[in-house]
């Protein structure tokens, strides 16, 4: 009888599920080991974070957003990637005490750049900490988590909390949604003085558990990605030939091993309002004027004759969630951005707003023609080819454009939640020292002021060079 009962007993539930990476995700899985796509959210706190509260909050978020608790798996026999998603979160926060943090900072500090804050240095330390560098090359092909969290004690009164995420599972929109939910959870638990032990369980309404989404290609509306074979061939050749003609910022050191560094572009509220009003009056978005300022600054940095034209490439990143089928919620986890690559001829003495109009019009025309969907496969293919063959790019620089911008900025305003947990600053950005632009702009309008994290590959470009470049961009934006 016992044998009969055992034969009819249901098998235990699987402890994990697996989803293969989509085409765009596969491209990011190839890009991250080379140095592009390490996303970091860094928080500067004036109150000591409670590790148990933070860890419980992160477990909740991973369990409600299952892709964020996955492990990245590489299968060498098929040259493919997949996400292995366990049933429960096992994330452990890595704490660094005052002494350990001081040792890290000692290695990062440069006597020529004493004005850079410890928080900024920790951010740069994290975007160069590549936990996925050997996913496809190590002999055992061991799986790697897609999310790592650390706490650094900067001083007796300052702490940095960092979330380091594999971009294929979490684009900028998803990362910011994750951050906002995390801050709410931390504040909720601190405000109630509760944690997840027996007795009283503090719960914050996070909504229903998110499903594990498919790759972006599976959600493209019917017909939007269609392109005749001959047109695809022509576009591929065009992209390839134009890439050889793109002008770049001067390369300082194209031989040494690269990392990513960050400079800030910040405007006060008055100047920010003037820029936004100028955009509104002309019917364009902030991305257009940021790109234009970058193009003008690039041309002027070379001391060229004013009438000499140069061709520059601009990449604009689009959050596609609202235009997919089905429409995805704004906080749906995963990578659901697409890109449009535009070329612009620029000479000296360009008017900021005239060039901004040209830049934005080129972008919006391409978007209206569904280029962000129809060219997705082409750009992914070319990105992977550049990774495999750096010599196809000028000086093996792996630069795919001068500048990248997001179609829409992040809007962030201070709140009581920030005050409760002692949040003084946060920066969200991603590494670009593999294939990518010379400068990637992660723009935020924080309390009405433009605040951009501008990431560049070092030492291909130097901090002095990029501080001068960003300084010129700021002058152009303020003095128009």
XYZ file of C-alpha atoms in Angstrom:
480
model
C 0.000 0.000 0.000
C 2.840 2.334 0.849
C 4.359 1.686 -2.565
C 1.059 2.561 -4.288
C 0.863 5.857 -2.382
C 4.425 6.808 -3.291
C 3.844 6.046 -6.960
C 0.970 8.510 -7.149
C 2.580 11.276 -5.093
C 3.236 14.413 -7.165
C 6.857 15.216 -7.904
C 8.307 17.997 -5.771
C 8.163 21.416 -7.410
C 11.202 22.428 -9.419
C 13.558 24.610 -7.386
C 14.257 26.883 -10.338
C 13.044 27.852 -13.774
C 15.105 28.672 -16.840
C 14.568 31.212 -19.590
C 16.839 31.587 -22.630
C 18.193 35.060 -23.355
C 16.609 36.931 -26.249
C 18.682 38.431 -29.070
C 19.147 41.855 -27.460
C 19.842 40.247 -24.096
C 22.404 37.988 -25.791
C 24.163 41.084 -27.147
C 24.356 42.522 -23.635
C 25.627 39.212 -22.294
C 28.490 39.544 -24.785
C 29.017 43.252 -24.087
C 29.207 43.110 -20.295
C 32.323 40.874 -20.075
C 34.156 43.366 -22.312
C 33.192 46.253 -20.019
C 29.924 47.800 -21.211
C 26.671 47.319 -19.320
C 27.624 47.122 -15.643
C 24.762 49.134 -14.179
C 25.312 50.718 -10.757
C 22.940 52.522 -8.420
C 24.908 54.277 -5.681
C 23.246 55.860 -2.633
C 24.978 58.254 -0.228
C 23.458 58.023 3.263
C 23.965 60.120 6.398
C 22.280 57.449 8.567
C 23.700 53.993 9.140
C 21.728 51.478 7.058
C 20.396 48.454 8.925
C 21.809 45.479 7.010
C 19.039 43.097 8.075
C 16.333 45.555 7.052
C 18.072 46.228 3.738
C 18.599 42.533 3.030
C 14.968 41.685 3.823
C 13.856 44.500 1.520
C 16.091 43.221 -1.288
C 14.797 39.671 -0.849
C 11.234 40.992 -1.174
C 12.125 42.887 -4.330
C 13.892 39.911 -5.884
C 11.003 37.599 -5.079
C 8.507 40.043 -6.603
C 10.828 40.645 -9.608
C 12.153 37.115 -10.244
C 14.548 37.992 -13.086
C 16.606 39.959 -10.530
C 17.350 36.843 -8.492
C 18.474 34.851 -11.521
C 21.903 33.492 -12.282
C 23.414 34.028 -15.719
C 24.349 30.743 -17.387
C 26.506 30.259 -20.488
C 26.233 27.091 -22.570
C 29.436 26.676 -24.633
C 28.046 23.927 -26.870
C 25.420 26.283 -28.286
C 27.154 29.612 -27.541
C 23.998 30.751 -25.776
C 23.011 32.407 -22.513
C 20.091 31.745 -20.218
C 18.734 32.895 -16.872
C 18.372 30.312 -14.112
C 15.804 31.621 -11.650
C 15.664 29.993 -8.180
C 12.448 29.830 -6.178
C 13.785 32.048 -3.395
C 16.293 34.876 -3.065
C 19.732 34.074 -1.651
C 21.320 37.511 -1.974
C 23.850 38.423 0.706
C 25.001 42.026 1.214
C 28.753 42.579 1.206
C 29.679 45.057 3.995
C 32.944 47.040 4.027
C 33.889 48.595 7.356
C 35.794 51.855 7.764
C 39.193 50.184 7.445
C 38.298 48.093 4.385
C 36.715 51.075 2.658
C 39.770 53.222 3.403
C 42.023 50.625 1.766
C 39.880 50.626 -1.368
C 39.823 54.431 -1.501
C 43.585 54.603 -1.034
C 44.026 52.619 -4.249
C 41.574 54.828 -6.123
C 42.700 58.297 -5.080
C 44.791 60.400 -7.433
C 46.767 63.373 -6.055
C 45.907 65.283 -9.235
C 42.163 65.007 -8.557
C 41.719 65.790 -4.886
C 38.284 67.370 -5.407
C 36.650 64.027 -6.251
C 34.557 62.776 -3.347
C 34.916 59.356 -1.742
C 31.338 58.587 -2.793
C 32.222 59.330 -6.421
C 35.276 57.060 -6.206
C 33.196 54.206 -4.794
C 30.752 54.623 -7.698
C 33.645 54.310 -10.154
C 35.023 51.345 -8.216
C 31.700 49.561 -8.621
C 31.212 50.184 -12.355
C 34.651 48.667 -12.906
C 33.978 45.632 -10.705
C 33.052 43.111 -13.393
C 31.616 39.964 -11.830
C 30.701 38.679 -15.300
C 34.077 39.039 -17.030
C 34.663 35.287 -17.206
C 31.135 33.912 -17.571
C 31.853 32.576 -21.068
C 35.587 31.917 -20.727
C 36.152 30.206 -17.378
C 36.820 26.467 -17.605
C 33.911 25.546 -15.342
C 31.478 28.082 -16.908
C 30.107 28.776 -13.433
C 26.852 30.712 -13.207
C 26.884 34.239 -11.818
C 24.276 36.295 -9.971
C 22.889 39.295 -11.858
C 22.669 41.523 -8.749
C 25.307 42.365 -6.132
C 24.816 44.734 -3.184
C 27.491 46.331 -1.002
C 27.647 48.794 1.892
C 30.746 50.969 2.299
C 31.363 52.940 5.480
C 32.953 56.134 4.195
C 33.300 57.837 7.590
C 31.635 57.918 10.994
C 28.752 59.840 9.424
C 28.557 58.675 5.790
C 27.735 55.376 4.108
C 27.484 54.320 0.481
C 25.061 51.582 -0.567
C 25.618 50.206 -4.068
C 23.561 47.917 -6.284
C 25.530 46.459 -9.199
C 23.329 44.853 -11.846
C 23.801 43.043 -15.159
C 22.189 45.358 -17.703
C 20.543 42.524 -19.664
C 18.167 42.013 -16.718
C 17.673 45.620 -15.663
C 17.718 48.712 -17.878
C 17.657 52.274 -16.547
C 13.869 52.397 -16.130
C 13.814 49.101 -14.232
C 16.785 50.113 -12.083
C 15.119 53.338 -11.003
C 11.838 51.556 -10.252
C 13.845 49.090 -8.159
C 15.549 51.942 -6.309
C 12.278 53.718 -5.500
C 10.689 50.541 -4.164
C 13.803 49.807 -2.117
C 13.767 53.270 -0.534
C 10.089 52.877 0.333
C 10.724 49.487 1.928
C 13.679 50.789 3.939
C 11.662 53.768 5.103
C 8.575 51.705 5.903
C 10.476 49.277 8.081
C 12.481 51.961 9.825
C 9.389 54.056 10.392
C 7.546 51.134 11.981
C 10.592 49.804 13.825
C 9.845 46.311 12.568
C 11.633 43.574 10.695
C 10.800 40.179 9.330
C 11.225 38.042 12.499
C 8.565 36.014 14.114
C 5.902 38.115 15.716
C 5.137 41.021 13.461
C 5.924 41.118 9.795
C 6.050 44.572 8.271
C 4.752 44.450 4.739
C 4.799 47.178 2.120
C 2.363 46.851 -0.720
C 4.514 46.066 -3.738
C 1.755 44.925 -6.025
C 1.514 41.490 -7.576
C 4.569 39.388 -8.250
C 5.966 40.290 -11.660
C 6.196 37.515 -14.197
C 9.511 36.708 -15.868
C 9.165 38.602 -19.118
C 10.416 37.538 -22.525
C 13.066 39.328 -24.543
C 12.042 42.630 -26.106
C 11.845 41.065 -29.579
C 8.866 38.962 -28.480
C 6.835 42.078 -27.648
C 7.424 44.122 -30.815
C 4.007 44.946 -32.354
C 3.227 42.916 -35.481
C 4.783 44.372 -38.621
C 6.849 47.035 -36.840
C 10.159 45.140 -37.216
C 9.609 44.108 -40.831
C 12.294 45.020 -43.329
C 12.947 43.549 -46.789
C 16.089 41.436 -47.005
C 17.674 43.782 -49.541
C 16.957 46.800 -47.343
C 18.530 45.060 -44.358
C 21.639 44.363 -46.406
C 21.884 47.973 -47.589
C 21.425 49.293 -44.039
C 24.079 46.941 -42.675
C 26.575 48.093 -45.289
C 25.601 51.704 -44.641
C 26.081 51.399 -40.893
C 29.439 49.705 -41.413
C 30.783 52.238 -43.913
C 29.536 55.235 -41.958
C 31.169 53.882 -38.798
C 34.542 54.198 -40.544
C 33.778 57.856 -41.354
C 32.582 58.923 -37.909
C 34.656 61.604 -36.231
C 35.628 60.945 -32.632
C 37.042 62.859 -29.733
C 40.820 62.636 -29.671
C 41.977 59.326 -28.222
C 44.614 59.780 -25.517
C 45.606 56.155 -24.892
C 44.101 53.429 -27.081
C 46.498 50.685 -25.971
C 46.110 50.362 -22.198
C 43.466 48.310 -20.394
C 40.293 50.337 -20.007
C 37.851 51.153 -17.265
C 34.970 53.600 -16.930
C 35.062 56.959 -15.158
C 32.371 59.554 -14.468
C 32.155 63.332 -14.653
C 29.097 65.356 -13.644
C 27.211 67.937 -15.684
C 25.022 70.054 -13.403
C 22.940 73.179 -13.980
C 21.131 75.304 -11.430
C 17.342 75.579 -11.460
C 17.264 78.868 -13.381
C 19.430 77.544 -16.207
C 17.556 74.235 -16.222
C 14.219 76.042 -16.535
C 15.559 78.109 -19.457
C 16.692 74.960 -21.272
C 13.415 73.123 -20.650
C 11.379 76.162 -21.703
C 13.481 76.396 -24.871
C 12.743 72.745 -25.619
C 9.025 73.186 -24.981
C 8.823 76.273 -27.194
C 10.465 74.391 -30.077
C 8.584 71.140 -29.589
C 11.650 69.033 -28.888
C 12.937 67.022 -25.936
C 15.947 67.558 -23.693
C 17.863 64.772 -25.479
C 18.051 66.930 -28.594
C 19.724 69.881 -26.924
C 22.090 67.688 -24.879
C 23.200 65.936 -28.073
C 23.634 69.265 -29.850
C 25.760 70.700 -27.034
C 27.933 67.576 -27.179
C 28.354 67.836 -30.954
C 29.355 71.507 -30.755
C 31.767 70.835 -27.879
C 33.362 67.944 -29.787
C 34.014 70.033 -32.894
C 35.398 72.964 -30.890
C 37.720 70.668 -28.907
C 39.786 70.006 -32.037
C 40.633 73.598 -32.969
C 39.484 72.974 -36.536
C 38.762 75.702 -39.096
C 35.226 76.919 -38.555
C 34.113 75.866 -42.034
C 35.440 72.303 -41.722
C 32.682 69.730 -41.453
C 32.859 66.530 -39.423
C 30.396 63.642 -39.234
C 29.412 62.513 -35.733
C 27.144 59.714 -34.550
C 24.536 60.089 -31.814
C 22.731 57.151 -30.205
C 19.359 57.833 -28.567
C 17.976 55.199 -26.205
C 14.212 54.669 -26.027
C 12.260 53.045 -23.204
C 9.891 50.880 -25.274
C 7.611 49.541 -22.527
C 4.656 51.777 -23.434
C 4.817 50.917 -27.164
C 5.175 47.125 -26.953
C 2.451 44.521 -27.429
C 1.282 43.910 -24.823
C 2.163 47.201 -23.160
C 4.454 46.615 -20.173
C 4.136 48.501 -16.901
C 6.679 51.298 -16.332
C 8.406 49.264 -13.593
C 8.443 45.934 -15.451
C 11.888 44.402 -14.809
C 14.209 43.512 -17.663
C 15.840 45.224 -20.626
C 13.253 46.915 -22.820
C 15.175 49.800 -24.352
C 15.991 50.154 -28.016
C 18.382 52.480 -29.824
C 18.381 54.764 -32.826
C 21.678 55.765 -34.436
C 21.742 59.092 -36.286
C 24.603 60.782 -38.140
C 25.100 64.544 -38.111
C 27.417 66.781 -40.123
C 28.731 69.567 -37.896
C 30.921 72.607 -38.559
C 32.210 75.381 -36.350
C 29.914 78.169 -35.215
C 26.763 76.011 -35.131
C 23.746 77.530 -33.360
C 22.752 75.377 -30.372
C 19.017 75.395 -31.006
C 19.254 74.989 -34.771
C 21.458 71.920 -34.296
C 19.202 70.651 -31.499
C 16.227 70.883 -33.881
C 18.154 68.997 -36.589
C 19.286 66.351 -34.145
C 15.865 65.797 -32.611
C 14.066 65.862 -35.967
C 16.394 63.167 -37.330
C 15.724 61.049 -34.265
C 11.955 61.469 -34.256
C 11.708 60.793 -38.011
C 13.611 57.549 -37.534
C 11.380 56.619 -34.602
C 8.227 57.402 -36.591
C 9.571 55.031 -39.261
C 10.001 52.316 -36.606
C 13.791 52.224 -36.954
C 14.081 51.423 -33.233
C 12.354 48.120 -34.029
C 13.381 47.369 -37.621
C 17.094 48.107 -37.046
C 17.308 46.396 -33.649
C 18.781 43.196 -35.060
C 21.251 45.081 -37.278
C 22.633 47.144 -34.405
C 22.860 44.082 -32.143
C 24.762 42.211 -34.875
C 27.178 45.086 -35.446
C 27.750 45.495 -31.696
C 28.689 41.833 -31.372
C 30.946 42.026 -34.454
C 32.800 44.993 -32.950
C 33.264 43.094 -29.678
C 34.699 40.116 -31.557
C 36.776 42.296 -33.914
C 37.869 45.547 -32.187
C 40.141 46.288 -35.145
C 37.033 47.119 -37.198
C 36.735 50.321 -35.123
C 39.152 53.292 -35.300
C 42.335 52.553 -33.289
C 40.538 49.474 -31.893
C 38.698 51.969 -29.706
C 35.353 50.121 -29.802
C 33.636 53.517 -30.097
C 30.257 53.198 -31.790
C 29.269 56.866 -31.506
C 30.373 60.174 -30.043
C 27.572 60.412 -27.513
C 24.541 58.513 -26.232
C 21.490 60.120 -24.667
C 18.125 58.907 -23.377
C 14.945 60.077 -25.066
C 13.488 61.100 -21.702
C 15.236 62.241 -18.521
C 14.653 60.811 -15.064
C 12.555 63.113 -12.883
C 13.371 62.922 -9.176
C 12.182 65.075 -6.282
C 13.207 64.972 -2.642
C 10.692 63.398 -0.278
C 10.137 62.483 3.349
C 11.316 58.977 2.449
C 14.721 60.429 1.558
C 14.854 62.288 4.850
C 13.858 59.241 6.906
C 16.715 57.098 5.638
C 19.220 59.961 5.354
C 19.550 59.874 1.555
C 21.814 62.753 0.516
C 22.619 61.785 -3.062
C 22.274 58.980 -5.547
C 23.802 58.296 -8.945
C 22.659 55.743 -11.499
C 24.769 54.931 -14.550
C 26.484 52.100 -16.409
C 29.968 51.292 -17.677
C 30.992 51.980 -21.297
C 34.613 50.839 -21.571
C 33.721 47.935 -23.856
C 31.826 48.773 -27.039
C 29.980 52.080 -26.763
C 30.085 55.873 -27.079
C 32.871 58.193 -26.045
C 30.451 59.673 -23.544
C 27.168 58.273 -22.239
C 24.849 60.802 -20.588
C 22.552 59.596 -17.796
C 20.379 62.662 -17.219
C 18.229 63.407 -14.188
C 16.212 66.484 -13.310
C 16.488 66.465 -9.528
C 14.436 69.034 -7.628
C 14.212 71.049 -10.840
C 17.967 71.010 -11.567
C 19.696 69.148 -14.381
C 22.122 66.587 -12.946
C 23.881 64.283 -15.424
C 26.305 61.440 -14.804
C 28.541 61.349 -17.876
C 30.441 58.064 -18.286
C 33.467 57.651 -20.551
C 36.172 55.030 -21.226
C 39.496 55.672 -19.467
C 42.366 56.072 -20.452
C 41.048 56.212 -24.031
C 39.869 59.594 -22.749
C 41.239 61.201 -19.583
C 39.490 62.895 -16.706
C 41.101 66.223 -17.617
C 39.936 65.886 -21.224
C 36.393 65.003 -20.247
C 36.129 67.641 -17.523
C 37.092 70.189 -20.170
C 34.606 68.680 -22.641
C 31.734 68.694 -20.121
C 32.710 72.196 -19.025
C 32.366 73.333 -22.642
C 28.990 71.593 -22.934
C 27.824 73.435 -19.830
C 29.034 76.771 -21.188
C 27.155 76.135 -24.452
C 23.956 75.237 -22.585
C 24.138 78.253 -20.266
C 25.316 80.949 -22.696
C 22.911 80.477 -25.628
